[in-house]
Amino acid sequence: MSTPPDGLPEYRVLTGPDDAAFRRRVSEALEMGYRLHAGPAVTFDGERVIVAQAVVWAG
Protein backbone atom coordinates (compact mmCIF):
# COMPACT_ATOMS: atom_id res chain seq x y z
CA MET A 1 0.00 0.00 0.00
CA SER A 2 1.58 3.28 -1.08
CA THR A 3 -0.65 5.59 0.93
CA PRO A 4 -1.96 5.31 4.48
CA PRO A 5 -5.33 3.56 4.90
CA ASP A 6 -8.63 5.30 5.54
CA GLY A 7 -7.37 8.67 4.29
CA LEU A 8 -4.97 9.07 7.23
CA PRO A 9 -2.09 11.54 6.76
CA GLU A 10 1.48 10.39 6.12
CA TYR A 11 2.68 12.21 9.27
CA ARG A 12 0.78 11.95 12.53
CA VAL A 13 1.38 13.00 16.11
CA LEU A 14 -0.37 10.79 18.62
CA THR A 15 -0.91 12.34 22.06
CA GLY A 16 -2.50 11.38 25.31
CA PRO A 17 -1.98 10.22 28.86
CA ASP A 18 0.74 7.61 29.27
CA ASP A 19 -1.62 4.68 29.66
CA ALA A 20 -2.53 1.40 27.98
CA ALA A 21 -4.91 3.13 25.55
CA PHE A 22 -2.16 5.45 24.28
CA ARG A 23 0.30 2.58 23.89
CA ARG A 24 -2.36 0.60 22.03
CA ARG A 25 -2.88 3.51 19.59
CA VAL A 26 0.85 3.69 18.88
CA SER A 27 1.01 -0.10 18.43
CA GLU A 28 -1.95 0.00 16.04
CA ALA A 29 -0.26 2.70 13.96
CA LEU A 30 2.89 0.57 13.73
CA GLU A 31 0.83 -2.47 12.71
CA MET A 32 -0.80 -0.37 9.94
CA GLY A 33 2.59 0.45 8.43
CA TYR A 34 3.68 3.62 10.20
CA ARG A 35 7.10 3.89 11.82
CA LEU A 36 8.23 5.91 14.80
CA HIS A 37 9.71 9.32 14.01
CA ALA A 38 12.27 10.04 16.73
CA GLY A 39 11.53 9.48 20.38
CA PRO A 40 8.46 10.51 22.33
CA ALA A 41 7.96 13.85 24.03
CA VAL A 42 6.85 13.57 27.65
CA THR A 43 5.44 16.15 30.04
CA PHE A 44 3.56 16.25 33.32
CA ASP A 45 0.34 18.27 33.54
CA GLY A 46 0.24 18.36 37.33
CA GLU A 47 -1.86 15.22 37.55
CA ARG A 48 -0.56 12.74 34.98
CA VAL A 49 2.16 12.10 32.43
CA ILE A 50 1.23 13.15 28.88
CA VAL A 51 3.05 11.66 25.90
CA ALA A 52 3.35 12.66 22.24
CA GLN A 53 4.75 10.31 19.61
CA ALA A 54 5.20 11.21 15.96
CA VAL A 55 4.78 8.49 13.36
CA VAL A 56 5.38 8.59 9.58
CA TRP A 57 3.99 6.37 6.88
CA ALA A 58 6.55 3.77 5.85
CA GLY A 59 4.33 2.26 3.13
PDB file of C-alpha atoms in Angstrom:
ATOM      1  CA  MET A   1       0.000   0.000   0.000  1.00  0.00           C
ATOM      2  CA  SER A   2       1.578   3.276  -1.084  1.00  0.00           C
ATOM      3  CA  THR A   3      -0.649   5.590   0.934  1.00  0.00           C
ATOM      4  CA  PRO A   4      -1.956   5.309   4.482  1.00  0.00           C
ATOM      5  CA  PRO A   5      -5.329   3.565   4.901  1.00  0.00           C
ATOM      6  CA  ASP A   6      -8.633   5.303   5.540  1.00  0.00           C
ATOM      7  CA  GLY A   7      -7.365   8.674   4.285  1.00  0.00           C
ATOM      8  CA  LEU A   8      -4.968   9.070   7.231  1.00  0.00           C
ATOM      9  CA  PRO A   9      -2.089  11.543   6.756  1.00  0.00           C
ATOM     10  CA  GLU A  10       1.480  10.386   6.123  1.00  0.00           C
ATOM     11  CA  TYR A  11       2.679  12.213   9.267  1.00  0.00           C
ATOM     12  CA  ARG A  12       0.779  11.949  12.527  1.00  0.00           C
ATOM     13  CA  VAL A  13       1.384  12.997  16.110  1.00  0.00           C
ATOM     14  CA  LEU A  14      -0.367  10.788  18.625  1.00  0.00           C
ATOM     15  CA  THR A  15      -0.906  12.341  22.055  1.00  0.00           C
ATOM     16  CA  GLY A  16      -2.499  11.380  25.306  1.00  0.00           C
ATOM     17  CA  PRO A  17      -1.979  10.223  28.860  1.00  0.00           C
ATOM     18  CA  ASP A  18       0.742   7.614  29.270  1.00  0.00           C
ATOM     19  CA  ASP A  19      -1.621   4.680  29.657  1.00  0.00           C
ATOM     20  CA  ALA A  20      -2.530   1.398  27.977  1.00  0.00           C
ATOM     21  CA  ALA A  21      -4.909   3.127  25.548  1.00  0.00           C
ATOM     22  CA  PHE A  22      -2.161   5.452  24.284  1.00  0.00           C
ATOM     23  CA  ARG A  23       0.305   2.578  23.892  1.00  0.00           C
ATOM     24  CA  ARG A  24      -2.361   0.596  22.026  1.00  0.00           C
ATOM     25  CA  ARG A  25      -2.878   3.511  19.588  1.00  0.00           C
ATOM     26  CA  VAL A  26       0.854   3.686  18.881  1.00  0.00           C
ATOM     27  CA  SER A  27       1.012  -0.096  18.429  1.00  0.00           C
ATOM     28  CA  GLU A  28      -1.947   0.002  16.035  1.00  0.00           C
ATOM     29  CA  ALA A  29      -0.258   2.702  13.955  1.00  0.00           C
ATOM     30  CA  LEU A  30       2.889   0.573  13.734  1.00  0.00           C
ATOM     31  CA  GLU A  31       0.835  -2.466  12.707  1.00  0.00           C
ATOM     32  CA  MET A  32      -0.797  -0.373   9.938  1.00  0.00           C
ATOM     33  CA  GLY A  33       2.585   0.450   8.433  1.00  0.00           C
ATOM     34  CA  TYR A  34       3.678   3.621  10.203  1.00  0.00           C
ATOM     35  CA  ARG A  35       7.101   3.886  11.820  1.00  0.00           C
ATOM     36  CA  LEU A  36       8.235   5.914  14.795  1.00  0.00           C
ATOM     37  CA  HIS A  37       9.708   9.320  14.012  1.00  0.00           C
ATOM     38  CA  ALA A  38      12.271  10.041  16.730  1.00  0.00           C
ATOM     39  CA  GLY A  39      11.531   9.483  20.381  1.00  0.00           C
ATOM     40  CA  PRO A  40       8.460  10.512  22.333  1.00  0.00           C
ATOM     41  CA  ALA A  41       7.964  13.848  24.035  1.00  0.00           C
ATOM     42  CA  VAL A  42       6.848  13.571  27.651  1.00  0.00           C
ATOM     43  CA  THR A  43       5.441  16.153  30.042  1.00  0.00           C
ATOM     44  CA  PHE A  44       3.560  16.254  33.316  1.00  0.00           C
ATOM     45  CA  ASP A  45       0.340  18.274  33.541  1.00  0.00           C
ATOM     46  CA  GLY A  46       0.242  18.356  37.330  1.00  0.00           C
ATOM     47  CA  GLU A  47      -1.860  15.215  37.555  1.00  0.00           C
ATOM     48  CA  ARG A  48      -0.557  12.744  34.984  1.00  0.00           C
ATOM     49  CA  VAL A  49       2.162  12.096  32.425  1.00  0.00           C
ATOM     50  CA  ILE A  50       1.225  13.150  28.884  1.00  0.00           C
ATOM     51  CA  VAL A  51       3.050  11.659  25.901  1.00  0.00           C
ATOM     52  CA  ALA A  52       3.354  12.662  22.243  1.00  0.00           C
ATOM     53  CA  GLN A  53       4.747  10.314  19.608  1.00  0.00           C
ATOM     54  CA  ALA A  54       5.198  11.213  15.961  1.00  0.00           C
ATOM     55  CA  VAL A  55       4.780   8.486  13.355  1.00  0.00           C
ATOM     56  CA  VAL A  56       5.383   8.593   9.582  1.00  0.00           C
ATOM     57  CA  TRP A  57       3.995   6.368   6.879  1.00  0.00           C
ATOM     58  CA  ALA A  58       6.550   3.771   5.853  1.00  0.00           C
ATOM     59  CA  GLY A  59       4.327   2.257   3.126  1.00  0.00           C
TER      60      GLY A  59
END
